[in-house]
Coordinates of C-alpha atoms and ligand atoms in Angstrom, one line a residue:
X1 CA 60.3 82.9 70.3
X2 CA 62.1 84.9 72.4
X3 CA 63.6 83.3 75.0
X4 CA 63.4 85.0 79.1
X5 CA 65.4 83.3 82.0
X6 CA 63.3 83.2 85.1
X7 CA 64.7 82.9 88.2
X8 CA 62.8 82.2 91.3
X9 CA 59.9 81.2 89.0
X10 CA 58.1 78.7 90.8
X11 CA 57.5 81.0 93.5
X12 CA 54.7 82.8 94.2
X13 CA 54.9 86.0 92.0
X14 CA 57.1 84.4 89.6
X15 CA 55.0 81.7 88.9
X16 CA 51.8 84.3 88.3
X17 CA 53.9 86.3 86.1
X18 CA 54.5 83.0 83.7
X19 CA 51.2 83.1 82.8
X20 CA 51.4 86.9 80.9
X21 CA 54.6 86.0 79.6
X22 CA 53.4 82.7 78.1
X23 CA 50.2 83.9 76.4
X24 CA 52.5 86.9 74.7
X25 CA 54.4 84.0 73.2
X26 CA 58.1 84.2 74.7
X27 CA 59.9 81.0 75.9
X28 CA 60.6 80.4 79.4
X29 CA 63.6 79.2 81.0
X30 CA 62.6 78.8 84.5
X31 CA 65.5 78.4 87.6
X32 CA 65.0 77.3 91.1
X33 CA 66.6 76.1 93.9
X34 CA 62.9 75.4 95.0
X35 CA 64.0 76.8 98.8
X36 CA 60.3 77.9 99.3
X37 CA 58.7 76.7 96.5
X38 CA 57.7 73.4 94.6
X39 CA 57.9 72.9 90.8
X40 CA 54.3 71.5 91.0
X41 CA 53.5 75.1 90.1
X42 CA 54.4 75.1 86.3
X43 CA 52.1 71.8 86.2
X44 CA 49.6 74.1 87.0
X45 CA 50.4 76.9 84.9
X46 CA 49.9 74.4 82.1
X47 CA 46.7 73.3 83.2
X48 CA 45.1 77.4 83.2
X49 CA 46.6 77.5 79.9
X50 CA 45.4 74.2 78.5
X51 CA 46.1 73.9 74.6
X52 CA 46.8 77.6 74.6
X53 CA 50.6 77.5 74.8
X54 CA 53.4 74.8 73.3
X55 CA 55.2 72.6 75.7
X56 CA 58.7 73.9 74.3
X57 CA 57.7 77.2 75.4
X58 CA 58.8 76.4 79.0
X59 CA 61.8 74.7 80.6
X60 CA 62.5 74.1 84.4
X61 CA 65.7 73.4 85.8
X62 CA 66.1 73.3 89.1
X63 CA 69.3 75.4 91.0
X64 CA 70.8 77.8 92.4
X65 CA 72.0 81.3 91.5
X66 CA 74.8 81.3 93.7
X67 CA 76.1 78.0 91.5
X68 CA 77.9 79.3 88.6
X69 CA 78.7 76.8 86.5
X70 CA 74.5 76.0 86.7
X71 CA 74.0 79.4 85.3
X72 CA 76.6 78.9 82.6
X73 CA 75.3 76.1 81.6
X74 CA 71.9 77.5 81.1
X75 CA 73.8 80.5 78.8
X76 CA 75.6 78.5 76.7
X77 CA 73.0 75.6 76.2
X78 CA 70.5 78.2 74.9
X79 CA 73.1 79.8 72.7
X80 CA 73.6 75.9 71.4
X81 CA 70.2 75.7 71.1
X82 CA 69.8 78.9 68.8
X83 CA 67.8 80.7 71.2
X84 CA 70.3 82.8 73.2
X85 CA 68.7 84.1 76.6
X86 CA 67.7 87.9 75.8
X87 CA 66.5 88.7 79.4
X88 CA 66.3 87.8 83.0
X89 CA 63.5 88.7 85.0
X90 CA 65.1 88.0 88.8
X91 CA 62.7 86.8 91.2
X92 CA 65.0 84.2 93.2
X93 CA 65.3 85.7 96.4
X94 CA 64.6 85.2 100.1
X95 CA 61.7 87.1 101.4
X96 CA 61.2 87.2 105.0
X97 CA 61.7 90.2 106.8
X98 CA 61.8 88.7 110.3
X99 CA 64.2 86.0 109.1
X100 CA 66.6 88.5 107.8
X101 CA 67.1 90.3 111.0
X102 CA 67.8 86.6 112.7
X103 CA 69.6 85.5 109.9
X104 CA 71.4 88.2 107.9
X105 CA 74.5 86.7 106.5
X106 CA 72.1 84.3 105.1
X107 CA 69.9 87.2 102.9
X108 CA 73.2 88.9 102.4
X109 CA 75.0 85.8 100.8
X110 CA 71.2 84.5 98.7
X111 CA 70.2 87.7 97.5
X112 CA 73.1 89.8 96.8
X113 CA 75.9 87.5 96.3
X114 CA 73.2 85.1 94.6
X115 CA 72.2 88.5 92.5
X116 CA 76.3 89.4 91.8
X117 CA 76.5 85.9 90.3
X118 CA 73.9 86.0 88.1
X119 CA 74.7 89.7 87.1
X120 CA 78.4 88.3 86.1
X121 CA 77.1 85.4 83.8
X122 CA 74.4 87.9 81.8
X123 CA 77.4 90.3 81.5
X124 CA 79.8 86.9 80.2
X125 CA 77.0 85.8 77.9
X126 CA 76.2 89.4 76.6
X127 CA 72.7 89.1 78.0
X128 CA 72.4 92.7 79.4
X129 CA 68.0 93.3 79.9
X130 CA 66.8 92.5 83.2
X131 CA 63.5 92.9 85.4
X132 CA 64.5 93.2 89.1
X133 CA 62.1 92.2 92.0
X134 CA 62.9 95.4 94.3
X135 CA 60.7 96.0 97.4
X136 CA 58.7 99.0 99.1
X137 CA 60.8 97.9 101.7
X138 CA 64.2 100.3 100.8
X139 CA 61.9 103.3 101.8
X140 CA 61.6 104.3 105.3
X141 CA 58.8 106.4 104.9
X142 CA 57.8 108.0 108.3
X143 CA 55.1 110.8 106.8
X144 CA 51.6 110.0 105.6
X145 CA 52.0 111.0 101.5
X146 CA 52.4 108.3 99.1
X147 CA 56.0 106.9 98.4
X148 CA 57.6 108.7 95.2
X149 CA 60.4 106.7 93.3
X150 CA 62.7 109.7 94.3
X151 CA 61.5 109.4 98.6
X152 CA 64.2 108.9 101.0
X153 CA 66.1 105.2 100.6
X154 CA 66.3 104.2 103.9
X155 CA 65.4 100.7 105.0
X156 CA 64.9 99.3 108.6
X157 CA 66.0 95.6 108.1
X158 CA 68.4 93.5 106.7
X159 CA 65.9 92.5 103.9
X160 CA 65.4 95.9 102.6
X161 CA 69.6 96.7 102.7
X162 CA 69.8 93.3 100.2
X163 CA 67.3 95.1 97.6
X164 CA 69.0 98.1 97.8
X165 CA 72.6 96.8 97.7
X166 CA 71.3 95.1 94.6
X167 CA 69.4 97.6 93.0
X168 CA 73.0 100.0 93.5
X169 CA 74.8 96.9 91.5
X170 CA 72.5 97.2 88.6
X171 CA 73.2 100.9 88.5
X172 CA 76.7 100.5 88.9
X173 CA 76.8 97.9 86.1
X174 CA 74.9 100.5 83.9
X175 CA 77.1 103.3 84.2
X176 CA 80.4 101.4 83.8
X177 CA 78.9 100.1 80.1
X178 CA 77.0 103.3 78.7
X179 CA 74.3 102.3 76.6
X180 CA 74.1 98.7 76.9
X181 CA 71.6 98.0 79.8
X182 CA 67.9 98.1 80.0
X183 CA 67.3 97.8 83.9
X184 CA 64.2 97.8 85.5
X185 CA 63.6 98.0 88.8
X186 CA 60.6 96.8 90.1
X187 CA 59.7 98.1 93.8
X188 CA 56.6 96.2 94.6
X189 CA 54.3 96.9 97.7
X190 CA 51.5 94.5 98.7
X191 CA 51.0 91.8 96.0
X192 CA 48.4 89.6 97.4
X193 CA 45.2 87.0 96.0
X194 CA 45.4 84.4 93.3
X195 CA 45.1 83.7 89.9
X196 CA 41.3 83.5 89.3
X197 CA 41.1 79.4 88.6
X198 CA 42.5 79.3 92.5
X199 CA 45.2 76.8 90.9
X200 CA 48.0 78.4 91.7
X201 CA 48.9 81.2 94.5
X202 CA 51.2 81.7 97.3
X203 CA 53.1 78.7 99.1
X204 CA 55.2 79.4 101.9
X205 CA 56.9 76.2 102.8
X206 CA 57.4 77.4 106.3
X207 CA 54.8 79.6 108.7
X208 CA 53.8 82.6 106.6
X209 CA 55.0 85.8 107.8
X210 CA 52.9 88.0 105.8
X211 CA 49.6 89.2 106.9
X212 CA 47.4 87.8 103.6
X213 CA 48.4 84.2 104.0
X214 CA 48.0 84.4 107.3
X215 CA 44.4 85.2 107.0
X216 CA 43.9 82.6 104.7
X217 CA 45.1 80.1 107.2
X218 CA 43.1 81.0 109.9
X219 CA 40.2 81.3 107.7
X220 CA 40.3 77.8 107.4
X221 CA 41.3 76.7 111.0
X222 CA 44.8 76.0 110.0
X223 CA 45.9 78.8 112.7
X224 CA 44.1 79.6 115.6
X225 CA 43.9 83.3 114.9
X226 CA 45.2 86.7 113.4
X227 CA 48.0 88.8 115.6
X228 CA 47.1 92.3 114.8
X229 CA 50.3 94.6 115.6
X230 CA 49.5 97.9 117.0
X231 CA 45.8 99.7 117.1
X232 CA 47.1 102.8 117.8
X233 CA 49.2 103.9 114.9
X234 CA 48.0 107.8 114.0
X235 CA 45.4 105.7 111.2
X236 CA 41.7 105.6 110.4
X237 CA 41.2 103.1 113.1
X238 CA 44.3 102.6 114.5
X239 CA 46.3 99.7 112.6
X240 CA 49.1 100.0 109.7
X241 CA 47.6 101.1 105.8
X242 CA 49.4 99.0 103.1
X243 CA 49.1 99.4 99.4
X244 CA 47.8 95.8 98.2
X245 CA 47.8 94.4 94.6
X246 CA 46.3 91.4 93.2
X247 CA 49.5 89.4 91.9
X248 CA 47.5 89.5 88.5
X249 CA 48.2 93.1 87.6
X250 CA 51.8 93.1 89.5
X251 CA 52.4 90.0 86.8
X252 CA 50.8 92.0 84.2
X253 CA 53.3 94.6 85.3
X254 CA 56.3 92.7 84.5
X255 CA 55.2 91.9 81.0
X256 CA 54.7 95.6 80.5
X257 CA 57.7 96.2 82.2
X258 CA 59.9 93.6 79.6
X259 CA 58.2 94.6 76.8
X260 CA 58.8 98.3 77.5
X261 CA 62.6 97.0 78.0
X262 CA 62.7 95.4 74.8
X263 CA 61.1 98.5 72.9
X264 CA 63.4 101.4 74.3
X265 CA 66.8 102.4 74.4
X266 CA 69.5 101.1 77.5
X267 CA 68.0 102.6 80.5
X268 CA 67.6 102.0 84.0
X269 CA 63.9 102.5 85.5
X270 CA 63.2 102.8 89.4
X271 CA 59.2 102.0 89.6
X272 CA 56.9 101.6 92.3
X273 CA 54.6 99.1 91.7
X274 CA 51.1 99.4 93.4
X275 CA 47.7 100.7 93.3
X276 CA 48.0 103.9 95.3
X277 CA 45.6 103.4 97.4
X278 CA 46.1 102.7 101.2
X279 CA 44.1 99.9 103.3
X280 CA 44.4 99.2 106.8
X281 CA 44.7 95.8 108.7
X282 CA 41.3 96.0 110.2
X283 CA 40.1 97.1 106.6
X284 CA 41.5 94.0 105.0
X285 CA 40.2 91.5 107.8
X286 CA 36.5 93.3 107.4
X287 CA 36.5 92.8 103.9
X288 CA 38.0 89.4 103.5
X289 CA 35.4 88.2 106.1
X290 CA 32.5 90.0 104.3
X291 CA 33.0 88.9 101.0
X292 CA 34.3 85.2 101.5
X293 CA 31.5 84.8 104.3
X294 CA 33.9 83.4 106.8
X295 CA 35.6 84.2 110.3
X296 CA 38.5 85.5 110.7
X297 CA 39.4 85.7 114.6
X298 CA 42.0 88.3 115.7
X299 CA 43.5 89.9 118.6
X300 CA 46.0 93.1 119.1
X301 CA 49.4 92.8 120.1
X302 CA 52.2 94.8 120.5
X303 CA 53.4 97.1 117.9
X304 CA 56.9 95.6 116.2
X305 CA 60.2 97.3 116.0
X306 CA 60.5 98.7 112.5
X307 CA 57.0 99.1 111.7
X308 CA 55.8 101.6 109.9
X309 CA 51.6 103.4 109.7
X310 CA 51.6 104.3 106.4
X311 CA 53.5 102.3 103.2
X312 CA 51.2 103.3 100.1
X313 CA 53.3 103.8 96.2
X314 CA 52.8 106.8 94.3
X315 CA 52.4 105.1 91.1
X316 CA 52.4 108.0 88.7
X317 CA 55.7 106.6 87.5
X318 CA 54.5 102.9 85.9
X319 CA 51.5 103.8 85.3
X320 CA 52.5 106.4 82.5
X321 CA 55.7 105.0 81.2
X322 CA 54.6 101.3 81.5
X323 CA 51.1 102.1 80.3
X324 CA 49.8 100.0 82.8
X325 CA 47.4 99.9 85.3
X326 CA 46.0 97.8 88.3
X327 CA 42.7 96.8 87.4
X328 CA 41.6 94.4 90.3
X329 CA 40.0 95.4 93.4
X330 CA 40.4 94.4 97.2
X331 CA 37.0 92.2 96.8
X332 CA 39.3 90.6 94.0
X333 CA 41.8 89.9 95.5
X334 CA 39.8 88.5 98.6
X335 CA 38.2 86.3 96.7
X336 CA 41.2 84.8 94.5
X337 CA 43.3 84.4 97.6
X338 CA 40.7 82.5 99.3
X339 CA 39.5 80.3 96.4
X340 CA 42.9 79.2 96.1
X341 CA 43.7 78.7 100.2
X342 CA 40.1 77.0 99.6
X343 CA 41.5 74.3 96.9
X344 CA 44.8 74.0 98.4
X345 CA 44.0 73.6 101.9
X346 CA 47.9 71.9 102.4
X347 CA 49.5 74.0 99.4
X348 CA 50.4 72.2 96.1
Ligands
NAD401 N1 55.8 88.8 98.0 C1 56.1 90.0 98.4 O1 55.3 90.6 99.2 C2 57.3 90.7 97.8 C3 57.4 92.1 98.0 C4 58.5 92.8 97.5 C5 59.5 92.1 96.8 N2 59.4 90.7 96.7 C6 60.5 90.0 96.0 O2 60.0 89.3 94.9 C7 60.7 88.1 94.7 C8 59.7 87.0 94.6 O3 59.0 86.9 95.8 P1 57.8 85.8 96.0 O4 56.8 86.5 96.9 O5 57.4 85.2 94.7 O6 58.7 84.8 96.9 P2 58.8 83.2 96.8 O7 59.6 82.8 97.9 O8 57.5 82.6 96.5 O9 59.7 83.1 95.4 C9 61.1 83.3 95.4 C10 61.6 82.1 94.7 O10 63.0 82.2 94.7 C11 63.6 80.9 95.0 N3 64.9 81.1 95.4 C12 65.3 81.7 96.6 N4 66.7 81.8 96.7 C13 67.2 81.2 95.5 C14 68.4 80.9 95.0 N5 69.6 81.3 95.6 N6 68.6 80.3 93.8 C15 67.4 79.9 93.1 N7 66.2 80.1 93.5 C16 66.0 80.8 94.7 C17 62.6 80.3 96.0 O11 62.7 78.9 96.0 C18 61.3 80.8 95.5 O12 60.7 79.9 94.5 C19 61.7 88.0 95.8 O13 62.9 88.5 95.4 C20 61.1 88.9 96.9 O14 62.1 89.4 97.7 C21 58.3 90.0 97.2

């Protein structure tokens, strides 16, 4: 069994992309420092997969990427062990926008120190394949065309600047050790919903920042309603179009995306990961409140600085190298996301 470090793996996307990983028989070595996350989540993942995995497929240990010695220790006990870590894929990672621009020494010192330490013990430990969480968020995309892999880098916040800082590592890493990297970096946009059985899905620790979960919560009376930034943007009706993707395909992604790795030669791969296909805010409420049969109050507010109408991935790129492609719908992911807000009222 081959054996794949995850870090940030309890988390919400890391967590969904376990499952993939698990059924196509690797090990998993999963890292956390667990800063917005619980590791109640991988007792979950064994209860979708039932009988259907073995229980020395997976291995949490909970810490942090900036602690070195942690991370040597996880190198050299698998090497001890006979089953060497043969890839990352790097979740770990702080994630809110808004926080950044209060806080950025904070995302600066988590994700791109947190990334330069990890990168230094894979290089040390000769472990040189890695999946990169990257973000739609390096773009600043001001036209109305989908985002192409090769579109303008340019982000607005202190978030974005991490992925892109980290993302230039990788590349610098590549070119100073010709033909011994596979990189791939995985820019995602929207990734929303819930694994179908609703028993796992995303769990901010603090107030959620991003619009899904926060329909979710006022769904269910936990908030009293839905800020809607902006109804003027130059849209269909007036709010911002996102590219959403139920967190089943992006995970479904990153299995295509290793295995791809595994199969090739060194390279490194920029990919945008979504659907290609633009929803608005007033789009995604309508629908969410159709199909779940529920309320979802919401009021307009002012636009924020930064924003952006239109962030939607061309997706040429993954979908014909990866040979992969979304398969859920919005309904989908409506549905997932609220069956699991429904079942976890207060999280895990
Ligand atoms: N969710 C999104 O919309 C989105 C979009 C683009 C990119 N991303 C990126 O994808 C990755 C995963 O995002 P997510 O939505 O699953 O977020 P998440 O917060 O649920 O997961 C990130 C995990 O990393 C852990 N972590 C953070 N800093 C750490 C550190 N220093 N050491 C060890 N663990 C640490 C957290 O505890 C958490 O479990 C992040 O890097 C994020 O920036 C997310």
């Amino acid at each position: 069994m081959r054996n794949i470090l995850i870090t940030g793996g309890t988390g919400y996307i890391g967590s969904h992309t376990c499952l993939p990983l698990l059924k196509g028989g690797y090990k998993l070595t999963i890292i956390d420092s667990n800063v917005n996350s619980t590791p109640t989540s991988i007792e979950r993942i064994k209860k979708i997969l039932k009988n259907n995995f073995s229980e020395n497929q997976i291995s949490f240990f909970k810490g942090d990427i900036r602690d070195k010695p942690f991370l040597e220790n996880i190198f050299s006990n698998a090497i001890k062990e006979n089953n060497p870590v043969e890839a990352v894929i790097h979740f770990a990672g702080l994630k809110s926008v808004s926080e950044s621009i209060e806080k950025p020494l904070l995302y600066w010192e988590n994700n791109v120190f947190g990334s330069i330490c990890l990168i230094d013990i894979m290089t040390k430990y000769e472990c040189r394949n890695i999946v990169f969480s990257s973000s739609a968020s390096i773009y600043g995309n001001t036209s109305f065309e989908p985002i192409l892999e090769t579109s303008e880098i340019k982000p607005c916040t202190p978030y974005g600047y991490t992925k892109v800082a980290i993302e230039n590592i990788l590349a610098s890493i590549f070119k100073s050790s010709k033909n011994s990297w596979r990189i791939a970096n995985l820019r995602y946009f929207n990734p929303i919903g819930a694994h179908e059985s609703g028993f796992i899905g995303e769990n901010p620790l603090d107030t959620p920042n991003n619009l899904f979960p926060i329909i979710c919560r006022v769904a269910n009376g936990k908030m009293n309603e839905l800020q809607i930034f902006g109804k003027d943007w130059p849209t269909i009706d007036g709010t911002g179009i996102r590219d959403y993707i139920h967190i089943m395909d992006l995970a479904d992604a990153h299995y295509a995306a290793l295995e791809f790795l595994f199969r090739n030669k060194p390279q490194i791969l920029n990919l945008n990961v979504g659907t290609g296909n633009g929803t608005s805010v007033l789009e995604l409420v309508n629908k969410f409140m159709k199909v779940n049969k529920c309320n979802v109050p919401y009021r307009f507010t002012e636009k924020r600085l930064g924003d952006l109408p239109f962030i939607v991935a061309n997706n040429t790129q993954v979908t014909s190298i990866l040979k992969w492609k979304p398969k859920r719908n919005i309904e989908q992911m409506c549905i997932d996301g609220w069956k699991w807000q429904q079942k976890n009222s207060n999280g895990y």
